[in-house]
Amino acid sequence: HTPRADTQNSLPPLGKMEVINADKGHVFVIEGEPMQNILVIEEGVLLRTKLSVPQHKRRASLEQIETVTQETLLGQSVVVDKIAGRGRVAGMLHSFTKTNSYGDGAFATVSAEGPCKVWMLGTDHFQACITQTPERSLYLLNLLAHELRVGSKSLRGLIQSAKGSGGRKSDKDVVRV
């Protein structure tokens, strides 16, 4: 059941979001630290990097860096991906756990690739808001299900396109993701 539009308009506000106008290199979260905010991009690109040292040495490696900056981390890290586009989000997965302990903290360091405008919503506040009313929870689940459907259809389209252009005849020639 998807909430009706009139129900959505009467939902309590999601909460106060803080806007950050960040310069290139601004570090929002460091790999392994608790993810305390959901980051929503308005403008710019976020860079996610992962230390290129064995997992058991990562904490010690970070502790050796006096001032953690994007520049100091890039020398020891691998770029995982870039998050770009208005409304794109980082930190959502961590926001769904009560203890904020999915894994052992943030999967990667998140920093600004260049100047950017990012809105931050505290995960504690987010959890309180979505558990406040069933309508808000259902609405959020509806949005997430829609995103999953769009992603699945896009992936299927890419696979079909790859099969068509590569002359492949069967699914066994396609890598499943």
Short mmCIF file of N, CA and C in Angstrom, two decimals:
data_model
loop_
_atom_site.label_atom_id
_atom_site.label_comp_id
_atom_site.label_asym_id
_atom_site.label_seq_id
_atom_site.Cartn_x
_atom_site.Cartn_y
_atom_site.Cartn_z
N HIS A 1 0.85 -1.17 0.00
CA HIS A 1 0.00 0.00 0.00
C HIS A 1 0.89 1.23 0.00
N THR A 2 0.68 2.09 -0.97
CA THR A 2 1.44 3.33 -1.07
C THR A 2 0.63 4.46 -0.45
N PRO A 3 1.23 5.26 0.40
CA PRO A 3 0.48 6.36 1.01
C PRO A 3 -0.08 7.31 -0.05
N ARG A 4 -1.29 7.80 0.16
CA ARG A 4 -1.90 8.75 -0.76
C ARG A 4 -1.21 10.10 -0.61
N ALA A 5 -1.34 10.92 -1.63
CA ALA A 5 -0.69 12.24 -1.63
C ALA A 5 -1.16 13.09 -0.46
N ASP A 6 -2.48 13.02 -0.11
CA ASP A 6 -2.95 13.86 1.00
C ASP A 6 -2.37 13.39 2.33
N THR A 7 -2.08 12.08 2.45
CA THR A 7 -1.45 11.56 3.66
C THR A 7 -0.02 12.07 3.76
N GLN A 8 0.68 12.08 2.62
CA GLN A 8 2.08 12.52 2.61
C GLN A 8 2.21 13.98 3.03
N ASN A 9 1.25 14.80 2.62
CA ASN A 9 1.32 16.22 2.96
C ASN A 9 1.12 16.46 4.44
N SER A 10 0.49 15.53 5.15
CA SER A 10 0.24 15.74 6.57
C SER A 10 1.30 15.07 7.45
N LEU A 11 2.31 14.45 6.85
CA LEU A 11 3.37 13.83 7.63
C LEU A 11 4.18 14.89 8.36
N PRO A 12 4.67 14.57 9.55
CA PRO A 12 5.53 15.54 10.24
C PRO A 12 6.81 15.75 9.44
N PRO A 13 7.42 16.93 9.54
CA PRO A 13 8.63 17.19 8.76
C PRO A 13 9.74 16.19 9.10
N LEU A 14 10.56 15.88 8.09
CA LEU A 14 11.63 14.91 8.28
C LEU A 14 12.65 15.43 9.28
N GLY A 15 12.82 16.69 9.34
CA GLY A 15 13.75 17.22 10.35
C GLY A 15 14.67 18.25 9.78
N LYS A 16 15.46 18.78 10.66
CA LYS A 16 16.40 19.83 10.28
C LYS A 16 17.59 19.22 9.56
N MET A 17 17.87 19.76 8.42
CA MET A 17 19.03 19.34 7.65
C MET A 17 20.02 20.50 7.65
N GLU A 18 21.27 20.15 7.77
CA GLU A 18 22.33 21.16 7.78
C GLU A 18 22.97 21.19 6.41
N VAL A 19 23.14 22.39 5.85
CA VAL A 19 23.78 22.51 4.55
C VAL A 19 25.26 22.81 4.73
N ILE A 20 26.08 22.13 3.94
CA ILE A 20 27.53 22.35 3.97
C ILE A 20 27.95 22.78 2.57
N ASN A 21 28.51 23.97 2.47
CA ASN A 21 29.12 24.42 1.23
C ASN A 21 30.61 24.11 1.37
N ALA A 22 31.00 22.98 0.81
CA ALA A 22 32.35 22.46 1.03
C ALA A 22 33.29 22.79 -0.12
N ASP A 23 34.54 23.00 0.24
CA ASP A 23 35.60 23.20 -0.76
C ASP A 23 36.16 21.84 -1.16
N LYS A 24 36.91 21.84 -2.23
CA LYS A 24 37.58 20.63 -2.67
C LYS A 24 38.38 20.05 -1.51
N GLY A 25 38.24 18.72 -1.32
CA GLY A 25 39.02 18.05 -0.29
C GLY A 25 38.35 17.95 1.07
N HIS A 26 37.22 18.63 1.25
CA HIS A 26 36.53 18.54 2.55
C HIS A 26 36.19 17.08 2.84
N VAL A 27 36.55 16.59 4.02
CA VAL A 27 36.28 15.20 4.40
C VAL A 27 35.01 15.16 5.25
N PHE A 28 33.99 14.45 4.76
CA PHE A 28 32.72 14.33 5.48
C PHE A 28 32.77 13.20 6.50
N VAL A 29 33.38 12.10 6.15
CA VAL A 29 33.49 10.96 7.07
C VAL A 29 34.73 10.17 6.68
N ILE A 30 35.39 9.62 7.69
CA ILE A 30 36.60 8.82 7.48
C ILE A 30 36.24 7.35 7.60
N GLU A 31 36.78 6.57 6.70
CA GLU A 31 36.58 5.12 6.69
C GLU A 31 36.72 4.54 8.10
N GLY A 32 35.76 3.72 8.48
CA GLY A 32 35.80 3.06 9.78
C GLY A 32 35.13 3.82 10.91
N GLU A 33 34.94 5.13 10.73
CA GLU A 33 34.27 5.92 11.77
C GLU A 33 32.76 5.76 11.65
N PRO A 34 32.03 5.98 12.74
CA PRO A 34 30.57 5.87 12.66
C PRO A 34 30.01 6.87 11.64
N MET A 35 29.05 6.41 10.86
CA MET A 35 28.39 7.27 9.87
C MET A 35 27.24 7.95 10.60
N GLN A 36 27.42 9.20 10.98
CA GLN A 36 26.45 9.89 11.81
C GLN A 36 25.46 10.74 11.02
N ASN A 37 25.69 10.85 9.71
CA ASN A 37 24.81 11.67 8.88
C ASN A 37 24.53 10.99 7.55
N ILE A 38 23.35 11.28 7.02
CA ILE A 38 23.04 10.95 5.64
C ILE A 38 23.45 12.18 4.84
N LEU A 39 24.19 11.98 3.76
CA LEU A 39 24.65 13.08 2.93
C LEU A 39 23.83 13.11 1.64
N VAL A 40 23.22 14.24 1.34
CA VAL A 40 22.42 14.40 0.13
C VAL A 40 23.06 15.51 -0.71
N ILE A 41 23.44 15.17 -1.93
CA ILE A 41 24.12 16.12 -2.81
C ILE A 41 23.12 17.07 -3.46
N GLU A 42 23.41 18.35 -3.38
CA GLU A 42 22.66 19.33 -4.17
C GLU A 42 23.48 19.70 -5.40
N GLU A 43 24.77 19.95 -5.19
CA GLU A 43 25.69 20.27 -6.29
C GLU A 43 27.04 19.65 -5.99
N GLY A 44 27.73 19.23 -7.05
CA GLY A 44 29.09 18.73 -6.87
C GLY A 44 29.20 17.22 -6.91
N VAL A 45 30.39 16.74 -6.56
CA VAL A 45 30.71 15.32 -6.62
C VAL A 45 31.40 14.90 -5.33
N LEU A 46 30.96 13.78 -4.77
CA LEU A 46 31.61 13.20 -3.61
C LEU A 46 32.48 12.04 -4.07
N LEU A 47 33.64 11.94 -3.48
CA LEU A 47 34.61 10.90 -3.82
C LEU A 47 34.67 9.92 -2.65
N ARG A 48 34.52 8.62 -2.96
CA ARG A 48 34.65 7.61 -1.91
C ARG A 48 35.95 6.86 -2.14
N THR A 49 36.79 6.81 -1.10
CA THR A 49 38.09 6.15 -1.20
C THR A 49 38.23 5.13 -0.08
N LYS A 50 39.02 4.11 -0.34
CA LYS A 50 39.27 3.05 0.63
C LYS A 50 40.78 2.89 0.77
N LEU A 51 41.25 2.83 2.01
CA LEU A 51 42.69 2.65 2.24
C LEU A 51 43.17 1.36 1.57
N SER A 52 44.33 1.44 0.94
CA SER A 52 44.86 0.27 0.24
C SER A 52 45.88 -0.47 1.10
N VAL A 53 45.52 -0.65 2.36
CA VAL A 53 46.34 -1.44 3.29
C VAL A 53 45.44 -2.55 3.84
N PRO A 54 46.00 -3.65 4.32
CA PRO A 54 45.16 -4.73 4.86
C PRO A 54 44.23 -4.20 5.96
N GLN A 55 43.05 -4.79 6.04
CA GLN A 55 42.02 -4.32 6.97
C GLN A 55 42.53 -4.19 8.40
N HIS A 56 43.30 -5.17 8.88
CA HIS A 56 43.76 -5.13 10.26
C HIS A 56 44.77 -4.00 10.52
N LYS A 57 45.30 -3.37 9.46
CA LYS A 57 46.26 -2.27 9.62
C LYS A 57 45.64 -0.90 9.34
N ARG A 58 44.36 -0.86 8.97
CA ARG A 58 43.75 0.41 8.57
C ARG A 58 43.68 1.42 9.70
N ARG A 59 43.25 1.01 10.88
CA ARG A 59 43.13 1.94 12.00
C ARG A 59 44.50 2.53 12.33
N ALA A 60 45.52 1.69 12.39
CA ALA A 60 46.88 2.16 12.69
C ALA A 60 47.36 3.12 11.60
N SER A 61 47.03 2.82 10.36
CA SER A 61 47.43 3.68 9.26
C SER A 61 46.79 5.05 9.37
N LEU A 62 45.49 5.08 9.73
CA LEU A 62 44.81 6.37 9.90
C LEU A 62 45.35 7.14 11.10
N GLU A 63 45.70 6.44 12.16
CA GLU A 63 46.22 7.11 13.35
C GLU A 63 47.58 7.75 13.11
N GLN A 64 48.32 7.28 12.13
CA GLN A 64 49.63 7.85 11.82
C GLN A 64 49.52 9.17 11.07
N ILE A 65 48.36 9.42 10.48
CA ILE A 65 48.16 10.67 9.76
C ILE A 65 47.76 11.74 10.76
N GLU A 66 48.59 12.78 10.89
CA GLU A 66 48.31 13.83 11.88
C GLU A 66 47.03 14.59 11.55
N THR A 67 46.91 15.05 10.31
CA THR A 67 45.72 15.76 9.88
C THR A 67 45.15 15.01 8.70
N VAL A 68 43.95 14.46 8.88
CA VAL A 68 43.33 13.69 7.81
C VAL A 68 42.74 14.66 6.79
N THR A 69 43.29 14.63 5.61
CA THR A 69 42.77 15.42 4.49
C THR A 69 42.60 14.49 3.31
N GLN A 70 41.86 14.96 2.33
CA GLN A 70 41.68 14.16 1.12
C GLN A 70 43.04 13.88 0.49
N GLU A 71 43.91 14.87 0.48
CA GLU A 71 45.23 14.72 -0.14
C GLU A 71 46.07 13.64 0.55
N THR A 72 46.09 13.64 1.89
CA THR A 72 46.88 12.63 2.60
C THR A 72 46.28 11.24 2.42
N LEU A 73 44.96 11.15 2.33
CA LEU A 73 44.31 9.85 2.16
C LEU A 73 44.47 9.30 0.75
N LEU A 74 44.43 10.18 -0.24
CA LEU A 74 44.52 9.71 -1.63
C LEU A 74 45.85 9.01 -1.92
N GLY A 75 46.90 9.41 -1.23
CA GLY A 75 48.20 8.77 -1.42
C GLY A 75 48.22 7.33 -0.95
N GLN A 76 47.31 6.96 -0.05
CA GLN A 76 47.27 5.61 0.52
C GLN A 76 45.98 4.88 0.17
N SER A 77 45.18 5.44 -0.74
CA SER A 77 43.85 4.90 -0.97
C SER A 77 43.59 4.58 -2.44
N VAL A 78 42.50 3.85 -2.61
CA VAL A 78 41.99 3.53 -3.94
C VAL A 78 40.63 4.20 -4.05
N VAL A 79 40.35 4.80 -5.20
CA VAL A 79 39.04 5.42 -5.42
C VAL A 79 38.02 4.30 -5.63
N VAL A 80 37.00 4.27 -4.80
CA VAL A 80 35.95 3.26 -4.92
C VAL A 80 34.94 3.70 -5.96
N ASP A 81 34.43 4.92 -5.81
CA ASP A 81 33.51 5.47 -6.79
C ASP A 81 33.32 6.96 -6.54
N LYS A 82 32.55 7.56 -7.43
CA LYS A 82 32.18 8.96 -7.29
C LYS A 82 30.67 9.02 -7.25
N ILE A 83 30.16 9.86 -6.37
CA ILE A 83 28.71 10.03 -6.24
C ILE A 83 28.40 11.43 -6.74
N ALA A 84 27.64 11.50 -7.83
CA ALA A 84 27.35 12.80 -8.44
C ALA A 84 25.88 12.87 -8.80
N GLY A 85 25.35 14.07 -8.81
CA GLY A 85 23.98 14.29 -9.23
C GLY A 85 23.10 14.76 -8.09
N ARG A 86 22.29 15.72 -8.40
CA ARG A 86 21.37 16.29 -7.41
C ARG A 86 20.49 15.19 -6.83
N GLY A 87 20.46 15.12 -5.49
CA GLY A 87 19.62 14.15 -4.82
C GLY A 87 20.29 12.81 -4.54
N ARG A 88 21.49 12.60 -5.07
CA ARG A 88 22.20 11.34 -4.78
C ARG A 88 22.60 11.34 -3.31
N VAL A 89 22.67 10.14 -2.73
CA VAL A 89 22.81 9.99 -1.28
C VAL A 89 23.99 9.11 -0.91
N ALA A 90 24.64 9.44 0.18
CA ALA A 90 25.67 8.59 0.80
C ALA A 90 25.28 8.42 2.26
N GLY A 91 25.50 7.22 2.80
CA GLY A 91 25.24 6.98 4.22
C GLY A 91 23.87 6.44 4.55
N MET A 92 23.06 6.16 3.54
CA MET A 92 21.70 5.69 3.82
C MET A 92 21.70 4.32 4.48
N LEU A 93 22.56 3.41 4.04
CA LEU A 93 22.59 2.06 4.60
C LEU A 93 22.84 2.11 6.11
N HIS A 94 23.77 2.93 6.54
CA HIS A 94 24.09 3.03 7.96
C HIS A 94 22.94 3.60 8.78
N SER A 95 22.09 4.39 8.14
CA SER A 95 21.01 5.06 8.87
C SER A 95 19.89 4.11 9.26
N PHE A 96 19.88 2.89 8.75
CA PHE A 96 18.80 1.96 9.06
C PHE A 96 19.11 1.03 10.23
N THR A 97 20.28 1.15 10.81
CA THR A 97 20.62 0.29 11.96
C THR A 97 20.55 1.13 13.23
N LYS A 98 19.92 0.60 14.24
CA LYS A 98 19.76 1.32 15.49
C LYS A 98 21.09 1.69 16.14
N THR A 99 22.06 0.79 16.05
CA THR A 99 23.33 1.04 16.72
C THR A 99 24.32 1.76 15.81
N ASN A 100 23.93 2.01 14.55
CA ASN A 100 24.82 2.64 13.58
C ASN A 100 26.11 1.84 13.46
N SER A 101 25.96 0.51 13.45
CA SER A 101 27.17 -0.32 13.43
C SER A 101 27.18 -1.29 12.26
N TYR A 102 26.62 -0.89 11.13
CA TYR A 102 26.69 -1.76 9.97
C TYR A 102 28.16 -1.93 9.63
N GLY A 103 28.64 -3.15 9.69
CA GLY A 103 30.07 -3.36 9.57
C GLY A 103 30.72 -2.75 10.78
N ASP A 104 31.84 -2.10 10.59
CA ASP A 104 32.53 -1.44 11.70
C ASP A 104 32.65 0.05 11.46
N GLY A 105 31.66 0.65 10.88
CA GLY A 105 31.69 2.07 10.59
C GLY A 105 31.59 2.29 9.09
N ALA A 106 31.93 3.50 8.68
CA ALA A 106 31.83 3.86 7.26
C ALA A 106 32.70 2.94 6.41
N PHE A 107 32.14 2.47 5.32
CA PHE A 107 32.84 1.59 4.40
C PHE A 107 34.04 2.30 3.77
N ALA A 108 33.88 3.58 3.48
CA ALA A 108 34.92 4.34 2.80
C ALA A 108 34.96 5.77 3.33
N THR A 109 36.05 6.45 3.02
CA THR A 109 36.15 7.87 3.34
C THR A 109 35.38 8.62 2.26
N VAL A 110 34.57 9.59 2.68
CA VAL A 110 33.78 10.39 1.74
C VAL A 110 34.28 11.83 1.82
N SER A 111 34.69 12.35 0.65
CA SER A 111 35.20 13.72 0.61
C SER A 111 34.69 14.42 -0.65
N ALA A 112 34.85 15.73 -0.68
CA ALA A 112 34.41 16.53 -1.82
C ALA A 112 35.48 16.50 -2.90
N GLU A 113 35.10 16.09 -4.11
CA GLU A 113 36.06 16.08 -5.22
C GLU A 113 36.40 17.50 -5.65
N GLY A 114 35.46 18.37 -5.56
CA GLY A 114 35.62 19.79 -5.87
C GLY A 114 34.63 20.54 -5.00
N PRO A 115 34.40 21.81 -5.28
CA PRO A 115 33.40 22.55 -4.50
C PRO A 115 32.05 21.85 -4.61
N CYS A 116 31.34 21.75 -3.49
CA CYS A 116 30.03 21.10 -3.54
C CYS A 116 29.12 21.64 -2.44
N LYS A 117 27.84 21.39 -2.65
CA LYS A 117 26.83 21.76 -1.66
C LYS A 117 26.13 20.46 -1.26
N VAL A 118 26.24 20.11 0.01
CA VAL A 118 25.71 18.85 0.53
C VAL A 118 24.83 19.13 1.74
N TRP A 119 23.68 18.47 1.79
CA TRP A 119 22.78 18.56 2.92
C TRP A 119 23.02 17.35 3.81
N MET A 120 23.08 17.57 5.11
CA MET A 120 23.31 16.48 6.06
C MET A 120 22.11 16.35 7.00
N LEU A 121 21.70 15.10 7.19
CA LEU A 121 20.62 14.78 8.12
C LEU A 121 21.16 13.74 9.08
N GLY A 122 21.12 14.02 10.37
CA GLY A 122 21.62 13.10 11.39
C GLY A 122 20.87 11.77 11.35
N THR A 123 21.61 10.66 11.43
CA THR A 123 20.97 9.35 11.36
C THR A 123 20.03 9.11 12.54
N ASP A 124 20.38 9.62 13.73
CA ASP A 124 19.49 9.46 14.89
C ASP A 124 18.15 10.15 14.64
N HIS A 125 18.21 11.35 14.09
CA HIS A 125 16.99 12.10 13.80
C HIS A 125 16.19 11.40 12.70
N PHE A 126 16.88 10.92 11.70
CA PHE A 126 16.22 10.20 10.60
C PHE A 126 15.47 8.98 11.14
N GLN A 127 16.13 8.21 11.99
CA GLN A 127 15.49 7.02 12.57
C GLN A 127 14.26 7.39 13.39
N ALA A 128 14.37 8.45 14.18
CA ALA A 128 13.24 8.90 14.99
C ALA A 128 12.07 9.32 14.10
N CYS A 129 12.37 10.00 13.02
CA CYS A 129 11.31 10.48 12.12
C CYS A 129 10.62 9.35 11.38
N ILE A 130 11.38 8.39 10.86
CA ILE A 130 10.72 7.33 10.08
C ILE A 130 9.98 6.32 10.94
N THR A 131 10.33 6.25 12.21
CA THR A 131 9.61 5.32 13.09
C THR A 131 8.45 5.99 13.81
N GLN A 132 8.30 7.29 13.60
CA GLN A 132 7.25 8.06 14.25
C GLN A 132 5.85 7.66 13.76
N THR A 133 5.70 7.46 12.45
CA THR A 133 4.39 7.12 11.89
C THR A 133 4.55 5.99 10.87
N PRO A 134 3.58 5.11 10.82
CA PRO A 134 3.62 4.05 9.80
C PRO A 134 3.58 4.62 8.38
N GLU A 135 2.87 5.74 8.19
CA GLU A 135 2.77 6.34 6.86
C GLU A 135 4.14 6.76 6.33
N ARG A 136 4.95 7.35 7.21
CA ARG A 136 6.28 7.78 6.79
C ARG A 136 7.14 6.57 6.42
N SER A 137 7.07 5.51 7.22
CA SER A 137 7.84 4.30 6.94
C SER A 137 7.41 3.68 5.61
N LEU A 138 6.10 3.60 5.38
CA LEU A 138 5.61 3.03 4.12
C LEU A 138 6.01 3.90 2.93
N TYR A 139 5.95 5.20 3.11
CA TYR A 139 6.35 6.09 2.02
C TYR A 139 7.82 5.90 1.67
N LEU A 140 8.67 5.80 2.68
CA LEU A 140 10.10 5.58 2.45
C LEU A 140 10.34 4.23 1.77
N LEU A 141 9.66 3.19 2.24
CA LEU A 141 9.80 1.87 1.61
C LEU A 141 9.36 1.92 0.15
N ASN A 142 8.32 2.67 -0.13
CA ASN A 142 7.87 2.83 -1.51
C ASN A 142 8.95 3.48 -2.37
N LEU A 143 9.56 4.53 -1.86
CA LEU A 143 10.63 5.20 -2.60
C LEU A 143 11.82 4.27 -2.85
N LEU A 144 12.21 3.52 -1.82
CA LEU A 144 13.34 2.61 -1.96
C LEU A 144 13.03 1.48 -2.93
N ALA A 145 11.79 0.95 -2.89
CA ALA A 145 11.40 -0.11 -3.82
C ALA A 145 11.42 0.41 -5.25
N HIS A 146 10.98 1.65 -5.44
CA HIS A 146 11.00 2.25 -6.78
C HIS A 146 12.44 2.36 -7.29
N GLU A 147 13.36 2.83 -6.44
CA GLU A 147 14.77 2.94 -6.83
C GLU A 147 15.35 1.58 -7.19
N LEU A 148 14.99 0.57 -6.43
CA LEU A 148 15.47 -0.79 -6.70
C LEU A 148 14.94 -1.28 -8.04
N ARG A 149 13.68 -1.01 -8.32
CA ARG A 149 13.09 -1.42 -9.60
C ARG A 149 13.78 -0.72 -10.76
N VAL A 150 13.98 0.58 -10.64
CA VAL A 150 14.66 1.33 -11.71
C VAL A 150 16.06 0.78 -11.93
N GLY A 151 16.79 0.52 -10.85
CA GLY A 151 18.14 -0.02 -10.98
C GLY A 151 18.14 -1.39 -11.63
N SER A 152 17.20 -2.24 -11.25
CA SER A 152 17.11 -3.58 -11.83
C SER A 152 16.80 -3.52 -13.32
N LYS A 153 15.86 -2.66 -13.70
CA LYS A 153 15.50 -2.52 -15.12
C LYS A 153 16.68 -1.97 -15.91
N SER A 154 17.41 -1.02 -15.33
CA SER A 154 18.58 -0.46 -16.02
C SER A 154 19.64 -1.53 -16.23
N LEU A 155 19.87 -2.34 -15.22
CA LEU A 155 20.86 -3.40 -15.32
C LEU A 155 20.45 -4.43 -16.37
N ARG A 156 19.17 -4.81 -16.37
CA ARG A 156 18.69 -5.74 -17.40
C ARG A 156 18.87 -5.16 -18.79
N GLY A 157 18.59 -3.88 -18.93
CA GLY A 157 18.76 -3.21 -20.23
C GLY A 157 20.21 -3.23 -20.68
N LEU A 158 21.13 -2.97 -19.75
CA LEU A 158 22.56 -3.01 -20.09
C LEU A 158 22.99 -4.41 -20.51
N ILE A 159 22.49 -5.41 -19.81
CA ILE A 159 22.84 -6.80 -20.16
C ILE A 159 22.31 -7.14 -21.54
N GLN A 160 21.06 -6.77 -21.81
CA GLN A 160 20.48 -7.04 -23.13
C GLN A 160 21.25 -6.32 -24.22
N SER A 161 21.64 -5.09 -23.94
CA SER A 161 22.41 -4.31 -24.91
C SER A 161 23.76 -4.96 -25.16
N ALA A 162 24.42 -5.42 -24.10
CA ALA A 162 25.73 -6.07 -24.24
C ALA A 162 25.59 -7.37 -25.04
N LYS A 163 24.53 -8.10 -24.81
CA LYS A 163 24.31 -9.35 -25.54
C LYS A 163 24.06 -9.06 -27.02
N GLY A 164 23.31 -8.00 -27.29
CA GLY A 164 22.99 -7.65 -28.68
C GLY A 164 24.19 -7.15 -29.46
N SER A 165 25.04 -6.36 -28.84
CA SER A 165 26.17 -5.77 -29.55
C SER A 165 27.38 -6.70 -29.61
N GLY A 166 27.43 -7.66 -28.71
CA GLY A 166 28.59 -8.55 -28.69
C GLY A 166 28.37 -9.84 -29.43
N GLY A 167 27.20 -10.03 -29.99
CA GLY A 167 26.92 -11.25 -30.74
C GLY A 167 26.74 -12.47 -29.86
N ARG A 168 26.48 -12.26 -28.59
CA ARG A 168 26.29 -13.40 -27.69
C ARG A 168 24.91 -13.99 -27.92
N LYS A 169 24.81 -15.28 -27.72
CA LYS A 169 23.55 -15.97 -27.96
C LYS A 169 22.85 -16.43 -26.68
N SER A 170 23.55 -16.51 -25.56
CA SER A 170 22.93 -17.03 -24.35
C SER A 170 23.37 -16.25 -23.11
N ASP A 171 22.63 -16.47 -22.02
CA ASP A 171 22.95 -15.81 -20.75
C ASP A 171 24.25 -16.29 -20.15
N LYS A 172 24.73 -17.47 -20.54
CA LYS A 172 25.96 -17.99 -19.95
C LYS A 172 27.16 -17.13 -20.33
N ASP A 173 27.02 -16.27 -21.34
CA ASP A 173 28.11 -15.39 -21.76
C ASP A 173 28.08 -14.04 -21.04
N VAL A 174 27.13 -13.87 -20.14
CA VAL A 174 26.97 -12.61 -19.44
C VAL A 174 27.29 -12.81 -17.96
N VAL A 175 28.07 -11.90 -17.41
CA VAL A 175 28.39 -11.95 -15.99
C VAL A 175 27.19 -11.45 -15.20
N ARG A 176 26.74 -12.23 -14.21
CA ARG A 176 25.62 -11.83 -13.35
C ARG A 176 26.12 -10.96 -12.21
N VAL A 177 25.39 -9.90 -11.92
CA VAL A 177 25.75 -8.99 -10.85
C VAL A 177 24.71 -9.05 -9.77
#
